[in-house]
CSV table of C-alpha atoms in Angstrom, one decimal:
chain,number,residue,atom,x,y,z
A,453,UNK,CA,6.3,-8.7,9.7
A,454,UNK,CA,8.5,-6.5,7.6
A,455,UNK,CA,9.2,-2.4,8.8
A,456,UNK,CA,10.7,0.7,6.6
A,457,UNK,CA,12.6,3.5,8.4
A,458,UNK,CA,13.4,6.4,7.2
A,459,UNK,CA,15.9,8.0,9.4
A,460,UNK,CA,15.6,11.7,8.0
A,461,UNK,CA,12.4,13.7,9.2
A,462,UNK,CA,13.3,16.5,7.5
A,463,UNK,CA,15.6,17.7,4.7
A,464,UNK,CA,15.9,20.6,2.7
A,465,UNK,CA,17.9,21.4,-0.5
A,466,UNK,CA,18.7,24.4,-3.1
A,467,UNK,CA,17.1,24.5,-6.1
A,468,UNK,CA,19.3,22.7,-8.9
A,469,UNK,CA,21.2,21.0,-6.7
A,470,UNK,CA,20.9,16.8,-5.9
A,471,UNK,CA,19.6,15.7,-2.6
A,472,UNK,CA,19.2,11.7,-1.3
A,473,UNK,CA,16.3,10.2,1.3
A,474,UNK,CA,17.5,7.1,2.9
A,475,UNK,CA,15.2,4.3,3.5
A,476,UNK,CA,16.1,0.8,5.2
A,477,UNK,CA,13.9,-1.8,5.8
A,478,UNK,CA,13.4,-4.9,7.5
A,479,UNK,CA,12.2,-8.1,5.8
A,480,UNK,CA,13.2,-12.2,5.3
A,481,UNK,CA,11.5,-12.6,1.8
A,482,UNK,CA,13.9,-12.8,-1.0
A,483,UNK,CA,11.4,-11.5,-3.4
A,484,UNK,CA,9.9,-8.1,-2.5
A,485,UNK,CA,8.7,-4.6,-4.1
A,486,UNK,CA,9.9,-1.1,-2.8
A,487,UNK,CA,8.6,2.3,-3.8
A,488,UNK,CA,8.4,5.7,-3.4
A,489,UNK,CA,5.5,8.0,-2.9
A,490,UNK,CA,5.6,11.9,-3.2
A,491,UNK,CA,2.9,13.9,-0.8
A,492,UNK,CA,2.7,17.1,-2.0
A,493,UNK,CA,0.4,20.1,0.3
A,494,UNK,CA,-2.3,19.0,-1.7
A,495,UNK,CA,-1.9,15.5,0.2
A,496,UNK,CA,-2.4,13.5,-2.9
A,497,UNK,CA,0.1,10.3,-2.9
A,498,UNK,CA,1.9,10.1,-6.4
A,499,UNK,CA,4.2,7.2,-6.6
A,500,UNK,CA,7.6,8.4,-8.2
A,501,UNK,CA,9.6,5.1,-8.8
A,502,UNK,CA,9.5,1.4,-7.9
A,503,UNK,CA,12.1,-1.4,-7.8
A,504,UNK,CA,11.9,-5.0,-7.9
A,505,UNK,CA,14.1,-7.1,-5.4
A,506,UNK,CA,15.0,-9.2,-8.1
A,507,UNK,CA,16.1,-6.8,-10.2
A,508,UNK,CA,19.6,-5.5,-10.1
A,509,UNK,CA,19.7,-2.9,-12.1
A,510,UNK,CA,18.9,0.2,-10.2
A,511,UNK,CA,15.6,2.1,-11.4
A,512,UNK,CA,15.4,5.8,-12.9
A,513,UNK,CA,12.3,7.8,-14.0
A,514,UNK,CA,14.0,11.3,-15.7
A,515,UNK,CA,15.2,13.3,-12.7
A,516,UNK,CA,14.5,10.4,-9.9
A,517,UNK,CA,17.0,7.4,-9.1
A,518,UNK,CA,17.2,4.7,-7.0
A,519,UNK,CA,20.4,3.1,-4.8
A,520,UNK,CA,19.3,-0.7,-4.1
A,521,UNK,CA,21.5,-1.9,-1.8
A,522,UNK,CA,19.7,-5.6,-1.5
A,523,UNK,CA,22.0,-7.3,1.1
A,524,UNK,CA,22.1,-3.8,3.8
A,525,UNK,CA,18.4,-3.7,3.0
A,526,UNK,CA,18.5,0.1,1.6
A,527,UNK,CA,16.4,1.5,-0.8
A,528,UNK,CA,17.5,5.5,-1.0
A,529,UNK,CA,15.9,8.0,-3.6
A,530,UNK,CA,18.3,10.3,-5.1
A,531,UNK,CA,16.2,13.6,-6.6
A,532,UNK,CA,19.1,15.3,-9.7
A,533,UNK,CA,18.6,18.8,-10.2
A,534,UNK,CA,15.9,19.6,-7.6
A,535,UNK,CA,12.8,21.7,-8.5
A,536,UNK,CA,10.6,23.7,-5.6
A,537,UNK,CA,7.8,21.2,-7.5
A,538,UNK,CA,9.9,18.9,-5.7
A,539,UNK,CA,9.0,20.5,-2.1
A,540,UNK,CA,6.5,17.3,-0.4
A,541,UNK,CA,6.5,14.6,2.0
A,542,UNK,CA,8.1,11.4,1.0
A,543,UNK,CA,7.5,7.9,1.8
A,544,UNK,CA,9.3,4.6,1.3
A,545,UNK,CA,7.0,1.8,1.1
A,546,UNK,CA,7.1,-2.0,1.0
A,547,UNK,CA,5.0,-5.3,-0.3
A,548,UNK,CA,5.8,-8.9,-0.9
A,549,UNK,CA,3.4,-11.4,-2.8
A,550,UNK,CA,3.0,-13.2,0.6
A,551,UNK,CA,1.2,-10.1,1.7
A,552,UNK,CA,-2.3,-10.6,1.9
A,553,UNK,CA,-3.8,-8.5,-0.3
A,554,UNK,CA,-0.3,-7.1,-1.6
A,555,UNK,CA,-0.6,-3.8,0.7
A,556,UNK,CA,1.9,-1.3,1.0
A,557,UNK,CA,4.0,-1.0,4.6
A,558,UNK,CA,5.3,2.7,4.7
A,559,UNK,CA,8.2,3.9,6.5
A,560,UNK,CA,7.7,7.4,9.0
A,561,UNK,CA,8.4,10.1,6.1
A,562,UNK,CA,10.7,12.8,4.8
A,563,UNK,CA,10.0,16.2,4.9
A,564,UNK,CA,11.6,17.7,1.7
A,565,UNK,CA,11.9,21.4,1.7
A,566,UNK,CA,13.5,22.9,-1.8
A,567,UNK,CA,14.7,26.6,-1.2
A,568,UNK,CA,15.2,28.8,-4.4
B,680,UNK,CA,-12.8,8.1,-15.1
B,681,UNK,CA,-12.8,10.0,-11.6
B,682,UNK,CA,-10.5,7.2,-10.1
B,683,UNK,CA,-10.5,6.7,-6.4
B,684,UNK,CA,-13.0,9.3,-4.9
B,685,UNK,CA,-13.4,9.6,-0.9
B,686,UNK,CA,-16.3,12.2,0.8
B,687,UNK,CA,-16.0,13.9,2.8
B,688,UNK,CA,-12.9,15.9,2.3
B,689,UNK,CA,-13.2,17.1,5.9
B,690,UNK,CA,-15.1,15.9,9.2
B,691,UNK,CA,-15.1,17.3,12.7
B,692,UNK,CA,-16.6,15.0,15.6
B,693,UNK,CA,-17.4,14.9,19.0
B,694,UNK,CA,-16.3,11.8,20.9
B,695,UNK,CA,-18.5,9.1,21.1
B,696,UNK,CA,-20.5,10.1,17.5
B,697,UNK,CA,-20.4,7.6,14.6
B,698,UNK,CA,-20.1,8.4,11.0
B,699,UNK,CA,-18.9,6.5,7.9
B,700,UNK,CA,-16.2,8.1,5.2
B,701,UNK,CA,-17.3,7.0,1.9
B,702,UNK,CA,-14.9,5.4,-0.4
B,703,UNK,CA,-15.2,4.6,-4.3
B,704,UNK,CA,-13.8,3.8,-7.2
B,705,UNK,CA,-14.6,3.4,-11.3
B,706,UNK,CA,-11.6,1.3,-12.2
B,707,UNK,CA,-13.7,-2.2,-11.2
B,708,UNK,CA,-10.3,-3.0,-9.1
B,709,UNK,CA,-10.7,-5.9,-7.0
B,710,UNK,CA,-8.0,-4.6,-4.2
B,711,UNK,CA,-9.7,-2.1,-1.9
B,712,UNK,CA,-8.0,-0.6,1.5
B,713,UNK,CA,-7.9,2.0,4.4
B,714,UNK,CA,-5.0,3.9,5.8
B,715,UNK,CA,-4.4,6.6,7.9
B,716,UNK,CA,-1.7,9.0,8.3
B,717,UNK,CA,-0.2,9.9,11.3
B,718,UNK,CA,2.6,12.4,12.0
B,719,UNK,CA,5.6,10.6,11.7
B,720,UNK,CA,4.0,7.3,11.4
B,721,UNK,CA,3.4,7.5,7.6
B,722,UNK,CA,0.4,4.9,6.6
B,723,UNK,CA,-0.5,2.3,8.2
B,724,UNK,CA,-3.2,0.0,7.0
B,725,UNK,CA,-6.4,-0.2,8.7
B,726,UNK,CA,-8.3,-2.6,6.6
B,727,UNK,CA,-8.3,-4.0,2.8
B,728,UNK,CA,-10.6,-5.7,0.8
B,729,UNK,CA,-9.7,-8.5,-1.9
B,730,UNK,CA,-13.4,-9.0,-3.7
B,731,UNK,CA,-16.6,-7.9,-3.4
B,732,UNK,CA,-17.8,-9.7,0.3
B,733,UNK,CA,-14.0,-10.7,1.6
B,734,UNK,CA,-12.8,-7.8,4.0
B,735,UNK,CA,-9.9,-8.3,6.3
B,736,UNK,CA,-7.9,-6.7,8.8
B,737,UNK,CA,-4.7,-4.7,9.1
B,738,UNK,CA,-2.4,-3.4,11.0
B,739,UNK,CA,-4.3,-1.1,13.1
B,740,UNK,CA,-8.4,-2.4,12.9
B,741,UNK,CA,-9.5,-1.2,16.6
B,742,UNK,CA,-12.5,0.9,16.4
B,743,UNK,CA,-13.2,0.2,12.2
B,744,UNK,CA,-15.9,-1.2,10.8
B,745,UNK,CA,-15.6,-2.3,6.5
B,746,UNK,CA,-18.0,-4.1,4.0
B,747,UNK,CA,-17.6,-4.3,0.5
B,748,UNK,CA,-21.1,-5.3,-1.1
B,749,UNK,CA,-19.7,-4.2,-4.3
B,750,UNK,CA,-16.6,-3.9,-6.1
B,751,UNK,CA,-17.0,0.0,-6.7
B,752,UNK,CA,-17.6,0.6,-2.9
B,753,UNK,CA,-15.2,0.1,0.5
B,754,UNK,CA,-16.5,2.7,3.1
B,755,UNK,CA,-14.9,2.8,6.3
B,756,UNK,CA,-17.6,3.3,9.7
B,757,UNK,CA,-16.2,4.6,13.1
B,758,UNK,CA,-18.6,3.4,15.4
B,759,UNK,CA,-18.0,5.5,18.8
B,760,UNK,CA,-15.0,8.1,17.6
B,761,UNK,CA,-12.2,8.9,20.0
B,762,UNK,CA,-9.6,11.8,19.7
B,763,UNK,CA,-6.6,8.8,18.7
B,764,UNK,CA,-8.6,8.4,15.5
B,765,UNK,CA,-8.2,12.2,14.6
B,766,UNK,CA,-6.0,11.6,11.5
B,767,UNK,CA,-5.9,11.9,7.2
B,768,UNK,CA,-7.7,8.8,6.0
B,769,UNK,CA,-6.8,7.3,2.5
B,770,UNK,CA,-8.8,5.2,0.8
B,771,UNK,CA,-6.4,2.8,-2.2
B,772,UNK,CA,-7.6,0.3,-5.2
B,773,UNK,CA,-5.8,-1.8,-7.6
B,774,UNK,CA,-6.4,-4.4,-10.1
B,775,UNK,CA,-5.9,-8.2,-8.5
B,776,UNK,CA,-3.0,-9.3,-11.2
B,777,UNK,CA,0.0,-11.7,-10.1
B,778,UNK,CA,2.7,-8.9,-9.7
B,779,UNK,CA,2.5,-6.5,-6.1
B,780,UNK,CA,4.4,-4.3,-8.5
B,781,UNK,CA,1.8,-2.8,-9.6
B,782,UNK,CA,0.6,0.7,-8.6
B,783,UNK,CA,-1.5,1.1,-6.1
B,784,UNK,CA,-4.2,4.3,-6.7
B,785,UNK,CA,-5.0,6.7,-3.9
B,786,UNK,CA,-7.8,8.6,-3.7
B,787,UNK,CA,-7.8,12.4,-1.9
B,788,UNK,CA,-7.9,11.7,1.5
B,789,UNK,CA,-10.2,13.0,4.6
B,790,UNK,CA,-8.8,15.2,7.4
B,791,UNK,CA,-11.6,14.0,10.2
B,792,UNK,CA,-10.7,15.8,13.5
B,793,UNK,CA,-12.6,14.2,17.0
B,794,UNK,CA,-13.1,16.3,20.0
């Protein structure tokens, strides 16, 4: 069975500035997906960005970037020029195709606090 | 469409009662699941669905009851609540295709509080 930790309950930020969530994970498949999920209050789970093992190049979506580290089994989410929008829970999550059903293991959380 | 939709938003129980959180969806997906959200634990699956008729269990099944007679539908029964099962219940769909990379939709979630 795989597991995602995330070691950082809590983090907070200014506004504009860049701030990184480190996730690390536990798995023997080669071929796997990670993601990240953003909780805002409203508790609605938005997935942000999403890597394939396979795939070396790191993944970016505007202000959102990923640092794939395949062999040390990290996945961190770097946020660029952070917005209060930006204030939520995140989660690192995990699936391989030997998953029944492909569902999502998720690491503990992040708190993300943006301060103006 | 309305997506994943979950009722209620909000539940409180007293141990030992019974009650089913409704779960559905508009996007004929063929993947259906349960999670709940703990403090510090982030999701964890409870139980998923692959087809109308084929349920299975996840990580943490104990006290859950699931059927899926159709593809639209996935509710989630407690039979005999406890206080451990106070949590924020998600309901998730997404199509059946070869690649896990695809996203996976979430519908609102219910806070149920037991007693």
């Amino acid at each position: 069975a795989q597991t995602v930790t995330q070691s950082q309950p809590e983090m907070s930020v200014q506004e504009a500035e860049t701030v990184t969530l480190s996730c690390t994970y536990d798995t023997s498949e080669n071929n796997y997906y990670l993601f990240w999920y953003k909780q805002p209050p409203s508790r609605q789970m938005i997935l942000v960005i999403r890597q394939e093992a396979y795939k070396q190049q790191n993944a970016t979506e505007n202000r959102f970037s990923v640092n794939f580290q395949k062999a040390a089994k990290s996945f961190s989410l770097k946020i660029s020029d952070s917005q209060l929008g930006d204030t939520a829970m995140y989660f690192c999550a995990f699936t391989a195709p030997y998953n029944a059903g492909n569902m999502l293991t998720f690491g503990g959380g992040t708190r993300l606090m943006v301060k103006p | 469409n309305a997506g994943v939709t979950q009722t209620p938003k909000f539940q409180v129980l007293k141990t030992g009662q019974s009650m089913t959180l409704q779960c559905a969806q508009d996007m004929n997906h063929e993947y259906m699941s349960w999670y709940r959200q703990d403090p510090g634990m982030g999701l964890r699956l409870i139980h998923y669905s692959v087809g109308a008729g084929i349920t299975d269990q996840g990580e943490v099944p104990n006290g859950y009851n699931v059927s899926r007679s159709t593809t639209e539908d996935f509710p989630l029964r407690l039979l005999s609540a406890a206080p451990s099962q106070t949590s924020v219940y998600f309901c998730a769909s997404r199509f059946r295709e070869s690649s896990p990379y695809n996203e996976q939709f979430f519908g609102p979630g219910t806070r149920l509080t037991v007693l």
